[in-house]
């Protein structure tokens, strides 16, 4: 199971036939395990890792530090879920440290994100403050380095 | 001028390397997928490379002690004790060398008188027999067989032992066959070594690359063996550091001292920044080794099943990163197979006899290459087989 997840995290498009060969098991076994991982919510989805700097349409990402007021009974969960439901929110994490939520917001323009934060996010009851950091450049995305590092040369035949 | 007559006789007698010959031909071809390499496809993990850069930046460009940096020797002894269960004294029982190759050469030169016999299992790493010849010894091959998954059996070894036998060379997991030894068989071999007073050179270079949760046992860890073993290991394979050229030998002080006498004049010391990188590898490289090992295991599963599906039968090796498939289904000799495959489909694999005559009928394929490349190579080999079997 762990090995299957490892391979899928490297390349989710690997065919079932190849996965079965790499894991030395049958294709049926691979299908069953994937279904189980999906059902258990371990695998949440399959997405391409995209260099958003190369996307034709405008693309802006901001990391927003949000301080919120915890509530009796639910702590941060109700407010965090409320924020996470917005389409603009790509990821939302509860953090240790100087603020509570780290919210990753995506939009086509800077203005769009600014509008979302000032009109939607910061006006929610319980949100105390926000601090917004815009991304300037990407060097590594989801474990994939954007630096196309040249492979060291290797002899074709060696003992 | 006849320069040839000036070449020493024992050097003239060293046969041409089968790999060298094949390499020259492969080098002329373009866009070859190579299963012919004997090294990891991974570049050295970054933190290890960074340690070498740091070393250079800080002017660590001088000689070290002949034996190697004391910190490295301590790290090596800790590692060998932890992973192999054999304790050595970092002050006197370890010597850092330029790869395991140098360590093998030192050990043989330190041990052999002219005519002494050195036993080794075959097919084996290409340097063993020539290294013995260069040390004026007699190389005595003990053939291993596909039916026994190329394991060395005590029975086969016993048949080759004579009054002149002095050294036994072992390399498990094995290049080129991927063979490994069971503890029970090693115990039998150890008993023979004690009975016939043999010194054992155990080349453990692939010992981290073991699969299916198999246990790697070093013969040096068996009762009564530490005192007659030279434990040889290095960083090339597990840490993907072939180009750093750094290895080591651990042995009782009398043996390392003898090796040292040669090393101090021939080499002086191993490369200093490579020694610094090696310390980083031992201290913080375990995760990288495991990540690469896991990757090799998946590729091994893939390539073994694929070759067997093609009718090129091979057992599933539990060590190293080689398979040694039987190519007799093609109706070709090893040489014809390798050269034909290279010419027609641009896939390189090394003919088995490059590793000794008992390699005939086999080729060595290395799976230390990306799965995409392996997949394409398998498809091309399938086309090649269709063509030759027509």
Coordinates of C-alpha atoms in Angstrom, one line a residue, chain A residues 1-7 10-11 14-15 17-27 149-159, chain B residues 19 22-23 26 34 36-43 49 125-126 175 294-295 298 301-302 305-306 309 316 322 350 364 368-369 371 375:
Chain A
X1 CA 0.0 0.0 0.0
X2 CA 2.8 2.3 1.0
X3 CA 4.8 1.5 -2.1
X4 CA 1.8 2.0 -4.3
X5 CA 1.2 5.4 -2.8
X6 CA 4.8 6.2 -3.3
X7 CA 4.7 5.4 -7.0
X10 CA 5.7 10.3 -8.2
X11 CA 3.5 9.8 -11.2
X14 CA 1.5 5.4 -14.4
X15 CA -0.7 2.7 -16.0
X17 CA -0.1 -2.6 -15.9
X18 CA 3.2 -0.9 -15.1
X19 CA 2.3 -0.4 -11.5
X20 CA 1.6 -4.1 -11.2
X21 CA 5.0 -4.9 -12.7
X22 CA 6.8 -2.5 -10.5
X23 CA 5.1 -3.8 -7.4
X24 CA 5.3 -7.5 -8.5
X25 CA 1.6 -8.1 -8.1
X26 CA -1.5 -8.4 -10.3
X27 CA -3.4 -5.6 -12.0
X149 CA 19.2 20.4 -13.8
X150 CA 21.5 18.8 -16.3
X151 CA 22.1 15.1 -15.6
X152 CA 25.7 14.4 -15.0
X153 CA 27.2 12.5 -18.0
X154 CA 27.4 8.8 -17.5
X155 CA 29.4 6.2 -19.6
X156 CA 27.2 4.0 -21.7
X157 CA 29.0 0.9 -20.7
X158 CA 30.9 0.5 -17.4
X159 CA 32.1 -2.5 -15.4
Chain B
X19 CA 33.6 -4.6 -21.5
X22 CA 32.0 -3.4 -26.2
X23 CA 32.3 0.2 -24.8
X26 CA 28.7 1.5 -28.1
X34 CA 22.1 1.6 -22.1
X36 CA 25.2 -1.7 -19.8
X37 CA 26.3 0.6 -17.0
X38 CA 27.7 -0.5 -13.7
X39 CA 26.7 2.6 -11.7
X40 CA 23.6 4.3 -10.3
X41 CA 21.7 6.7 -12.6
X42 CA 21.1 9.0 -9.6
X43 CA 23.5 11.8 -9.2
X49 CA 27.8 17.1 -3.0
X125 CA 33.4 -8.5 -11.4
X126 CA 35.8 -7.9 -14.3
X175 CA 28.0 -8.0 -10.0
X294 CA 13.3 1.4 -3.0
X295 CA 13.4 2.8 -6.5
X298 CA 10.5 -1.4 -8.2
X301 CA 10.3 -6.1 -10.2
X302 CA 9.5 -4.5 -13.5
X305 CA 8.9 -9.9 -15.0
X306 CA 9.3 -8.3 -18.4
X309 CA 7.6 -12.6 -20.3
X316 CA 14.5 -12.6 -9.3
X322 CA 21.7 -6.3 -12.2
X350 CA 27.0 -6.5 -21.7
X364 CA 24.1 -8.5 -17.9
X368 CA 20.0 1.5 -12.6
X369 CA 18.3 3.5 -15.3
X371 CA 11.7 3.2 -15.7
X375 CA 10.2 0.2 -20.6

